[in-house]
Coordinates of C-alpha atoms in Angstrom, one line a residue:
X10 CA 17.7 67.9 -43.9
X11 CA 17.0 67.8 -40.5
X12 CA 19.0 65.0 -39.8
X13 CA 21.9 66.9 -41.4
X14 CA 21.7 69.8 -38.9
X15 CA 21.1 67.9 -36.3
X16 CA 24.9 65.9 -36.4
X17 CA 26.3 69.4 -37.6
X18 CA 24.7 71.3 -34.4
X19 CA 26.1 68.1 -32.5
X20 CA 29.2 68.7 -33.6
X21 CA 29.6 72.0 -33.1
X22 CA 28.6 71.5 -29.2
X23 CA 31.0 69.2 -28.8
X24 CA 33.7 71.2 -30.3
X25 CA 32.9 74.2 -28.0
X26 CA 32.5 71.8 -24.8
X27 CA 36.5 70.9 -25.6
X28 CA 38.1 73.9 -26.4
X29 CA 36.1 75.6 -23.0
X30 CA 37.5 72.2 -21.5
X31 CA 40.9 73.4 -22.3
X32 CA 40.7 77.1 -21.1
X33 CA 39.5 75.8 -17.4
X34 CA 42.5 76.9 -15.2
X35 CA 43.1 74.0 -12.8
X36 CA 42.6 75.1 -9.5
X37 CA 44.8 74.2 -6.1
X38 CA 43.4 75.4 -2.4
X39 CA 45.0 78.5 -1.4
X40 CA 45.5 76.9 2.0
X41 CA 47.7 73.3 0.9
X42 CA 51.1 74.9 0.3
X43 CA 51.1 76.5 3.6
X44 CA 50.0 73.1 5.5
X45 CA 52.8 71.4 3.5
X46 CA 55.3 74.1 4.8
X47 CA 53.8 73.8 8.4
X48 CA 54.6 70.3 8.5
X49 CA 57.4 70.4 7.1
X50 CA 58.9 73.1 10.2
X51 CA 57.2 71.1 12.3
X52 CA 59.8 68.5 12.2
X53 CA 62.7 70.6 10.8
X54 CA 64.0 71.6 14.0
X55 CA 63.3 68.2 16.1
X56 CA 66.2 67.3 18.7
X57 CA 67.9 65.0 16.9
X58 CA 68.1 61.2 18.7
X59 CA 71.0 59.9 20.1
X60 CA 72.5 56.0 21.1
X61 CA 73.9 54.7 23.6
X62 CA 78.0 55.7 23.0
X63 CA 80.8 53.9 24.8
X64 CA 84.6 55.9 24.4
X65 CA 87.8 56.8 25.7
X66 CA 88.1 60.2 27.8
X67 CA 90.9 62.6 28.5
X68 CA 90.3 65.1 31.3
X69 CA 92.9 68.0 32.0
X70 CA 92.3 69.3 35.6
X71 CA 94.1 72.2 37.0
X72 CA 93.5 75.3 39.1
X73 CA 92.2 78.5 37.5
X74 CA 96.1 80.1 38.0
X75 CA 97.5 77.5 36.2
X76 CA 94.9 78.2 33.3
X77 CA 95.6 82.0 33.4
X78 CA 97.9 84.4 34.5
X79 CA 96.0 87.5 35.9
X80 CA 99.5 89.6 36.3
X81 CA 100.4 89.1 32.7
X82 CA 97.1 89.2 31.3
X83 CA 98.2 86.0 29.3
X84 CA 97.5 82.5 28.7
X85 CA 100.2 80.1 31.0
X86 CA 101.2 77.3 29.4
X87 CA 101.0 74.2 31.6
X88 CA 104.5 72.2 31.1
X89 CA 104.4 69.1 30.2
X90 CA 105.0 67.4 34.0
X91 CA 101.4 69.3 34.5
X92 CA 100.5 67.6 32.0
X93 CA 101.2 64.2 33.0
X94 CA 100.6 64.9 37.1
X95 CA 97.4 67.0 35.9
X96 CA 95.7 64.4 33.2
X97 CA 93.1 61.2 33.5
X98 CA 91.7 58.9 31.2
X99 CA 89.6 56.2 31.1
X100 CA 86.5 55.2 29.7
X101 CA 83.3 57.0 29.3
X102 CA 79.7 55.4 28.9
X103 CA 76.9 57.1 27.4
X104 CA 73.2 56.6 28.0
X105 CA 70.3 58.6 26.5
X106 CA 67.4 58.3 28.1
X107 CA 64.8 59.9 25.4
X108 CA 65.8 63.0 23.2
X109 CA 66.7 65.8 25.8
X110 CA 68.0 63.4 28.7
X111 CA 70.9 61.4 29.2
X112 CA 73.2 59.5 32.0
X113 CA 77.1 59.1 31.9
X114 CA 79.3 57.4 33.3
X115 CA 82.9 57.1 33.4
X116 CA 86.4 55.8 35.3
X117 CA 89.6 57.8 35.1
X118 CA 92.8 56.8 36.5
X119 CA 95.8 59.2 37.0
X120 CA 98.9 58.7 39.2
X121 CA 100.9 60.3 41.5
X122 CA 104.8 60.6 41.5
X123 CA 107.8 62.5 41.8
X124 CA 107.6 65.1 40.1
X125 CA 110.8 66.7 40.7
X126 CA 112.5 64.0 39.7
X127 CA 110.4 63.8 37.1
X128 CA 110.8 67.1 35.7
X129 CA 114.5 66.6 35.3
X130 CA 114.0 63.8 32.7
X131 CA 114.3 65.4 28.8
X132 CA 111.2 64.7 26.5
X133 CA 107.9 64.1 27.0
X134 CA 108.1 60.7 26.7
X135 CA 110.8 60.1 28.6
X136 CA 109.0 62.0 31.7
X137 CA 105.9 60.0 31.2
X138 CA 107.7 56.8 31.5
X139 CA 110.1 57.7 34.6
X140 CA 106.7 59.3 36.2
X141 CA 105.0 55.5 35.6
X142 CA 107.7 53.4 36.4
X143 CA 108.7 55.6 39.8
X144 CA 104.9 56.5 41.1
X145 CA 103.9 56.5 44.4
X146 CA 100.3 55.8 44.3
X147 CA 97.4 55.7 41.9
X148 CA 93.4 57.0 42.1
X149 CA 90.5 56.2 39.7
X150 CA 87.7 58.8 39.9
X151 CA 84.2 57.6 39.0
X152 CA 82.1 60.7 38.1
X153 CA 78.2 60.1 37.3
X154 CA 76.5 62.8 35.2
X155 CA 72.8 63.6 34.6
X156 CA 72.9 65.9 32.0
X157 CA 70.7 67.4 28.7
X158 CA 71.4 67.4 25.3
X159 CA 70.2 69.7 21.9
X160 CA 70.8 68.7 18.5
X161 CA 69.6 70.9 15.8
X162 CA 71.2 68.3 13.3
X163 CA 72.5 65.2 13.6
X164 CA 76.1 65.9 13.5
X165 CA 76.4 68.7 16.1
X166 CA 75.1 68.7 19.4
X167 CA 75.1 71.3 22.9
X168 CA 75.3 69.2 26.1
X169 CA 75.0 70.5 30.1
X170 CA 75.5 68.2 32.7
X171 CA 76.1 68.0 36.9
X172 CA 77.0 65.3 39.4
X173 CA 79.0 63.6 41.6
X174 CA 82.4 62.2 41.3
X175 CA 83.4 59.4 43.5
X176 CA 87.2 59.2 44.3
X177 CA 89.2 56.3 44.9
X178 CA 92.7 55.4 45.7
X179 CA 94.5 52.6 44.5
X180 CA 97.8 50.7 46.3
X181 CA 98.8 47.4 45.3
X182 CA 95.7 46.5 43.0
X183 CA 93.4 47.3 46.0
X184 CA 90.7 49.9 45.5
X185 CA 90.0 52.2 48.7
X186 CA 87.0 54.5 48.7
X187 CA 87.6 58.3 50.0
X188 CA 85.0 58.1 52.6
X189 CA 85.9 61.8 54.0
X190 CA 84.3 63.6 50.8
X191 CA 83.0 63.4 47.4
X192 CA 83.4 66.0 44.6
X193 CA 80.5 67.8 42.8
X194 CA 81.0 68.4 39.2
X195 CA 78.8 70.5 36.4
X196 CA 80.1 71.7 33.0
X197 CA 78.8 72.2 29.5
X198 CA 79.7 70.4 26.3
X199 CA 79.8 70.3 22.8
X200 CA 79.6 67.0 20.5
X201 CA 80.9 67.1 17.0
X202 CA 80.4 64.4 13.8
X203 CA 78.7 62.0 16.0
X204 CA 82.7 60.9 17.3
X205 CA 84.5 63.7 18.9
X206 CA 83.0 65.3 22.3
X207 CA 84.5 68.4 24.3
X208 CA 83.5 70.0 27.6
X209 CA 84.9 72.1 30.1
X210 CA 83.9 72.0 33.5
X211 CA 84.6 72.8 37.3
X212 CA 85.0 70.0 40.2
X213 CA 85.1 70.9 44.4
X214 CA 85.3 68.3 46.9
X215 CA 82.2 68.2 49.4
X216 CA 82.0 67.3 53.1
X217 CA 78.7 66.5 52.8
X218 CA 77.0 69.2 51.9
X219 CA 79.8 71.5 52.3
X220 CA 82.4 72.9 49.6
X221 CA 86.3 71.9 50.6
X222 CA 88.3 75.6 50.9
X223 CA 90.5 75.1 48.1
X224 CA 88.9 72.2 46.2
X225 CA 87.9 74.0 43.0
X226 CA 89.6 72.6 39.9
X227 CA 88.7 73.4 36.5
X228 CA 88.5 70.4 33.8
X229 CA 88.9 70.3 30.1
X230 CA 87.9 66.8 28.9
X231 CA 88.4 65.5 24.8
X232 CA 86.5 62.0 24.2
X233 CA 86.3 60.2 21.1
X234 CA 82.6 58.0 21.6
X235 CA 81.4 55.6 19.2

């Protein structure tokens, strides 16, 4: 008899010890979710790295007149002899150096011509190829930028950059450096889907460390870097 209620109090203590097993509410510090989330935000707004990008630039220069009429109060169109007389390209060499950081450089040629003559041609095309085939000189400009970079994501990017431009003229394959002055450039930028960048900018000539009266020239540049 005792035996017997012995293995029937047995059993009724184990049956208790599960069903209170059961009932337990699993329990998770208070404090975890929010060191998850902390980490997490940590990172979530990181500049975004970027690689070394080489690419093809177009740079529109022009004075701010040509850019806007103040009389009218409207945009001037630039025609397309602007254009062509106004217009480099070349390419464009991109260096980060870390996440902010970053060096580029580039060489753009543009030509000279006559530009009368020139404008009397019908077509674009047509004035691009008499303003080639009758030019009267050539220049390559060299322009080194230090700049910074943001990247909230990878596929967009905010970009500010300054330095010098070296100028050069060209006549008969020969390169000849403009020793009388150099031109300061800075500007701002904006990258798009890792290919396409944009900036605009503004470039004066120095003579040494003084501005050139009448130097200034705005620059809208388009690049496609890979």
């Amino acid at each position: 008899m005792k035996l017997r209620t012995f293995f029937l109090l047995a059993f009724f203590l184990m049956t208790a010890g599960a069903v209170s097993a059961q009932n337990v509410p699993t329990y998770f510090p208070d404090y975890a979710p929010e060191e998850v989330k902390a980490v997490k935000k940590k990172h979530k707004h990181r500049n975004k790295k970027d690689r070394v990008r080489l690419g093809v630039k177009f740079s529109y220069n022009a004075q701010l007149q040509d850019v806007y009429d103040y009389d009218n109060m409207a945009v001037s169109v630039p025609s397309t002899v602007q254009l062509i007389g106004n217009t480099t390209v070349g390419p464009a060499l991109r260096i980060p150096l870390g996440r902010v950081l970053y060096l580029q450089g580039e060489a753009l040629f543009g030509i000279r011509s006559d530009w009368a003559r020139t404008s009397e041609q019908e077509g674009f095309w047509n004035q691009l190829d008499y303003s080639y085939k009758n030019r009267t000189g050539s220049y390559m400009w060299v322009p080194v930028y230090a700049g910074v970079r943001w990247a909230p994501v990878s596929l967009f990017a905010l970009r500010g950059f300054v330095g010098p431009r070296f100028n050069f003229a060209i006549e008969n394959k020969n390169f000849t450096y403009q020793k009388e002055y150099y031109t300061l450039s800075a500007g701002a930028g904006l990258d798009l889907l890792k290919v396409f960048s944009f900036e605009l900018g503004y470039n004066v000539d120095m003579n040494r460390l003084k501005p050139v009266d009448g130097s200034g020239l705005w620059f809208f540049g388009a690049a496609l870097m890979f």
